[in-house]
Amino acid sequence: MRKTGLLNTAIIKEISAIGHTQYLIIGDAGLPIPKDTLLIDLALKSGVPSFLETAEAVLDEMVVEHCYLADEIKEKNKKLNTEIGKLTENIACDYIMHEELKKMSEYARVIIRTGETSPFANIVLVAGVNF
């Protein structure tokens, strides 16, 4: 057993296997999952686990060089947008339209589904390298 950090074996496996520039998406409970995309479904009930809990755990383990958020989060979920900004302060992030973010999910290596039910609680993480 690991001493600290992420304990979910499926997520650890995917972070270990992800390649430079591949996408890992953390999504809310309503994000559509493309048919052939690997899904790690953590959703237990509404709000559990939260998007922020999940994002923090993943970001503690994964090298991320860039991220994308839905532009709509700036108006529809200001509080979460602020909290995400704190988590990603050292990562270059761009805002794109939510429809474009959903299209990016078709190219994701994996999507982690949370129990989050607040609007536009989705992030595309672009894998970096540690060298």
PDB file of C-alpha atoms in Angstrom:
ATOM      1  CA  MET A   1       0.000   0.000   0.000  1.00  0.00           C
ATOM      2  CA  ARG A   2       1.198   3.532  -0.740  1.00  0.00           C
ATOM      3  CA  LYS A   3       2.114   5.718   2.209  1.00  0.00           C
ATOM      4  CA  THR A   4       0.580   8.920   0.876  1.00  0.00           C
ATOM      5  CA  GLY A   5      -1.183  10.439  -2.063  1.00  0.00           C
ATOM      6  CA  LEU A   6      -3.503   8.868  -4.554  1.00  0.00           C
ATOM      7  CA  LEU A   7      -4.790   5.397  -3.666  1.00  0.00           C
ATOM      8  CA  ASN A   8      -7.076   4.616  -6.629  1.00  0.00           C
ATOM      9  CA  THR A   9      -5.196   1.947  -8.576  1.00  0.00           C
ATOM     10  CA  ALA A  10      -6.961   2.628 -11.883  1.00  0.00           C
ATOM     11  CA  ILE A  11      -6.031   6.323 -11.789  1.00  0.00           C
ATOM     12  CA  ILE A  12      -2.451   5.571 -10.713  1.00  0.00           C
ATOM     13  CA  LYS A  13      -2.126   3.136 -13.623  1.00  0.00           C
ATOM     14  CA  GLU A  14      -3.399   5.684 -16.159  1.00  0.00           C
ATOM     15  CA  ILE A  15      -1.185   8.508 -14.866  1.00  0.00           C
ATOM     16  CA  SER A  16       1.808   6.156 -15.058  1.00  0.00           C
ATOM     17  CA  ALA A  17       0.959   5.151 -18.619  1.00  0.00           C
ATOM     18  CA  ILE A  18      -0.085   8.503 -20.092  1.00  0.00           C
ATOM     19  CA  GLY A  19       2.223   9.925 -22.729  1.00  0.00           C
ATOM     20  CA  HIS A  20       3.356  13.457 -23.437  1.00  0.00           C
ATOM     21  CA  THR A  21       0.513  15.596 -24.852  1.00  0.00           C
ATOM     22  CA  GLN A  22      -2.185  12.971 -24.211  1.00  0.00           C
ATOM     23  CA  TYR A  23      -5.379  14.080 -22.451  1.00  0.00           C
ATOM     24  CA  LEU A  24      -6.726  13.076 -19.082  1.00  0.00           C
ATOM     25  CA  ILE A  25     -10.111  14.634 -18.368  1.00  0.00           C
ATOM     26  CA  ILE A  26     -11.732  15.108 -14.990  1.00  0.00           C
ATOM     27  CA  GLY A  27     -15.437  15.589 -15.514  1.00  0.00           C
ATOM     28  CA  ASP A  28     -18.610  16.279 -13.654  1.00  0.00           C
ATOM     29  CA  ALA A  29     -21.390  13.726 -13.358  1.00  0.00           C
ATOM     30  CA  GLY A  30     -23.043  14.928 -16.568  1.00  0.00           C
ATOM     31  CA  LEU A  31     -20.094  15.024 -18.992  1.00  0.00           C
ATOM     32  CA  PRO A  32     -20.889  12.779 -21.966  1.00  0.00           C
ATOM     33  CA  ILE A  33     -18.391   9.931 -22.280  1.00  0.00           C
ATOM     34  CA  PRO A  34     -17.476   8.878 -25.819  1.00  0.00           C
ATOM     35  CA  LYS A  35     -18.212   5.223 -26.504  1.00  0.00           C
ATOM     36  CA  ASP A  36     -14.624   4.018 -26.881  1.00  0.00           C
ATOM     37  CA  THR A  37     -12.993   6.184 -24.200  1.00  0.00           C
ATOM     38  CA  LEU A  38     -11.767   4.611 -20.985  1.00  0.00           C
ATOM     39  CA  LEU A  39     -13.903   5.773 -18.063  1.00  0.00           C
ATOM     40  CA  ILE A  40     -12.903   5.664 -14.428  1.00  0.00           C
ATOM     41  CA  ASP A  41     -16.209   6.293 -12.703  1.00  0.00           C
ATOM     42  CA  LEU A  42     -15.750   7.600  -9.173  1.00  0.00           C
ATOM     43  CA  ALA A  43     -19.269   9.042  -8.850  1.00  0.00           C
ATOM     44  CA  LEU A  44     -20.933   7.723  -5.711  1.00  0.00           C
ATOM     45  CA  LYS A  45     -23.745  10.232  -5.251  1.00  0.00           C
ATOM     46  CA  SER A  46     -24.369  13.881  -6.041  1.00  0.00           C
ATOM     47  CA  GLY A  47     -21.277  15.807  -4.975  1.00  0.00           C
ATOM     48  CA  VAL A  48     -19.229  12.756  -3.976  1.00  0.00           C
ATOM     49  CA  PRO A  49     -16.415  12.844  -4.760  1.00  0.00           C
ATOM     50  CA  SER A  50     -16.218  16.499  -5.618  1.00  0.00           C
ATOM     51  CA  PHE A  51     -14.475  17.831  -8.688  1.00  0.00           C
ATOM     52  CA  LEU A  52     -11.948  19.748  -6.559  1.00  0.00           C
ATOM     53  CA  GLU A  53     -11.025  16.749  -4.397  1.00  0.00           C
ATOM     54  CA  THR A  54     -10.442  14.671  -7.487  1.00  0.00           C
ATOM     55  CA  ALA A  55      -8.545  17.368  -9.383  1.00  0.00           C
ATOM     56  CA  GLU A  56      -6.276  18.047  -6.411  1.00  0.00           C
ATOM     57  CA  ALA A  57      -5.429  14.347  -6.023  1.00  0.00           C
ATOM     58  CA  VAL A  58      -4.685  13.932  -9.737  1.00  0.00           C
ATOM     59  CA  LEU A  59      -2.663  17.157  -9.989  1.00  0.00           C
ATOM     60  CA  ASP A  60      -0.536  16.053  -7.022  1.00  0.00           C
ATOM     61  CA  GLU A  61       0.505  12.970  -9.030  1.00  0.00           C
ATOM     62  CA  MET A  62       0.522  14.011 -12.695  1.00  0.00           C
ATOM     63  CA  VAL A  63       2.888  16.201 -14.690  1.00  0.00           C
ATOM     64  CA  VAL A  64       0.593  18.623 -16.550  1.00  0.00           C
ATOM     65  CA  GLU A  65       1.861  21.114 -19.110  1.00  0.00           C
ATOM     66  CA  HIS A  66      -1.451  22.684 -20.096  1.00  0.00           C
ATOM     67  CA  CYS A  67      -5.138  22.584 -19.255  1.00  0.00           C
ATOM     68  CA  TYR A  68      -8.431  23.589 -20.801  1.00  0.00           C
ATOM     69  CA  LEU A  69     -11.616  24.730 -19.087  1.00  0.00           C
ATOM     70  CA  ALA A  70     -15.003  25.643 -20.504  1.00  0.00           C
ATOM     71  CA  ASP A  71     -15.334  29.389 -21.044  1.00  0.00           C
ATOM     72  CA  GLU A  72     -18.828  29.168 -19.591  1.00  0.00           C
ATOM     73  CA  ILE A  73     -17.456  28.352 -16.127  1.00  0.00           C
ATOM     74  CA  LYS A  74     -16.357  31.987 -15.743  1.00  0.00           C
ATOM     75  CA  GLU A  75     -19.993  33.136 -15.545  1.00  0.00           C
ATOM     76  CA  LYS A  76     -21.915  29.989 -14.573  1.00  0.00           C
ATOM     77  CA  ASN A  77     -19.628  28.687 -11.804  1.00  0.00           C
ATOM     78  CA  LYS A  78     -17.405  31.551 -10.640  1.00  0.00           C
ATOM     79  CA  LYS A  79     -16.529  30.026  -7.271  1.00  0.00           C
ATOM     80  CA  LEU A  80     -15.293  26.764  -8.785  1.00  0.00           C
ATOM     81  CA  ASN A  81     -13.405  28.670 -11.468  1.00  0.00           C
ATOM     82  CA  THR A  82     -11.550  30.587  -8.759  1.00  0.00           C
ATOM     83  CA  GLU A  83     -10.694  27.379  -6.890  1.00  0.00           C
ATOM     84  CA  ILE A  84      -9.469  25.696 -10.077  1.00  0.00           C
ATOM     85  CA  GLY A  85      -7.296  28.748 -10.712  1.00  0.00           C
ATOM     86  CA  LYS A  86      -5.608  28.193  -7.342  1.00  0.00           C
ATOM     87  CA  LEU A  87      -4.960  24.512  -8.146  1.00  0.00           C
ATOM     88  CA  THR A  88      -3.569  25.299 -11.599  1.00  0.00           C
ATOM     89  CA  GLU A  89      -1.675  28.512 -10.859  1.00  0.00           C
ATOM     90  CA  ASN A  90       1.562  27.037 -12.251  1.00  0.00           C
ATOM     91  CA  ILE A  91      -0.052  25.494 -15.330  1.00  0.00           C
ATOM     92  CA  ALA A  92      -0.892  27.321 -18.550  1.00  0.00           C
ATOM     93  CA  CYS A  93      -4.681  27.166 -18.957  1.00  0.00           C
ATOM     94  CA  ASP A  94      -6.955  28.236 -21.770  1.00  0.00           C
ATOM     95  CA  TYR A  95     -10.704  28.683 -21.867  1.00  0.00           C
ATOM     96  CA  ILE A  96     -12.598  27.140 -24.757  1.00  0.00           C
ATOM     97  CA  MET A  97     -16.285  26.729 -25.501  1.00  0.00           C
ATOM     98  CA  HIS A  98     -17.882  23.795 -23.674  1.00  0.00           C
ATOM     99  CA  GLU A  99     -18.844  22.152 -26.956  1.00  0.00           C
ATOM    100  CA  GLU A 100     -15.185  22.173 -28.006  1.00  0.00           C
ATOM    101  CA  LEU A 101     -14.185  20.650 -24.654  1.00  0.00           C
ATOM    102  CA  LYS A 102     -16.696  17.853 -25.221  1.00  0.00           C
ATOM    103  CA  LYS A 103     -15.160  17.219 -28.669  1.00  0.00           C
ATOM    104  CA  MET A 104     -11.705  16.996 -27.072  1.00  0.00           C
ATOM    105  CA  SER A 105     -13.040  14.178 -24.896  1.00  0.00           C
ATOM    106  CA  GLU A 106     -13.132  11.982 -27.998  1.00  0.00           C
ATOM    107  CA  TYR A 107      -9.311  12.085 -27.979  1.00  0.00           C
ATOM    108  CA  ALA A 108      -8.825  11.555 -24.252  1.00  0.00           C
ATOM    109  CA  ARG A 109      -6.819   8.615 -23.012  1.00  0.00           C
ATOM    110  CA  VAL A 110      -9.072   8.478 -19.965  1.00  0.00           C
ATOM    111  CA  ILE A 111     -11.954  10.366 -18.379  1.00  0.00           C
ATOM    112  CA  ILE A 112     -12.420  10.402 -14.620  1.00  0.00           C
ATOM    113  CA  ARG A 113     -16.073  10.955 -13.728  1.00  0.00           C
ATOM    114  CA  THR A 114     -16.751  12.605 -10.396  1.00  0.00           C
ATOM    115  CA  GLY A 115     -19.985  13.105  -8.502  1.00  0.00           C
ATOM    116  CA  GLU A 116     -19.808  16.861  -9.116  1.00  0.00           C
ATOM    117  CA  THR A 117     -23.137  18.402 -10.094  1.00  0.00           C
ATOM    118  CA  SER A 118     -22.210  22.058 -10.383  1.00  0.00           C
ATOM    119  CA  PRO A 119     -22.121  23.503 -13.930  1.00  0.00           C
ATOM    120  CA  PHE A 120     -19.104  23.213 -16.233  1.00  0.00           C
ATOM    121  CA  ALA A 121     -16.953  21.341 -13.698  1.00  0.00           C
ATOM    122  CA  ASN A 122     -14.691  19.748 -16.301  1.00  0.00           C
ATOM    123  CA  ILE A 123     -10.996  20.085 -17.088  1.00  0.00           C
ATOM    124  CA  VAL A 124      -8.781  18.692 -19.819  1.00  0.00           C
ATOM    125  CA  LEU A 125      -5.276  18.023 -18.536  1.00  0.00           C
ATOM    126  CA  VAL A 126      -2.521  17.755 -21.126  1.00  0.00           C
ATOM    127  CA  ALA A 127       0.242  15.460 -19.954  1.00  0.00           C
ATOM    128  CA  GLY A 128       3.705  16.905 -19.657  1.00  0.00           C
ATOM    129  CA  VAL A 129       7.047  15.266 -18.993  1.00  0.00           C
ATOM    130  CA  ASN A 130       9.234  15.387 -15.929  1.00  0.00           C
ATOM    131  CA  PHE A 131      12.499  15.897 -17.794  1.00  0.00           C
TER     132      PHE A 131
END
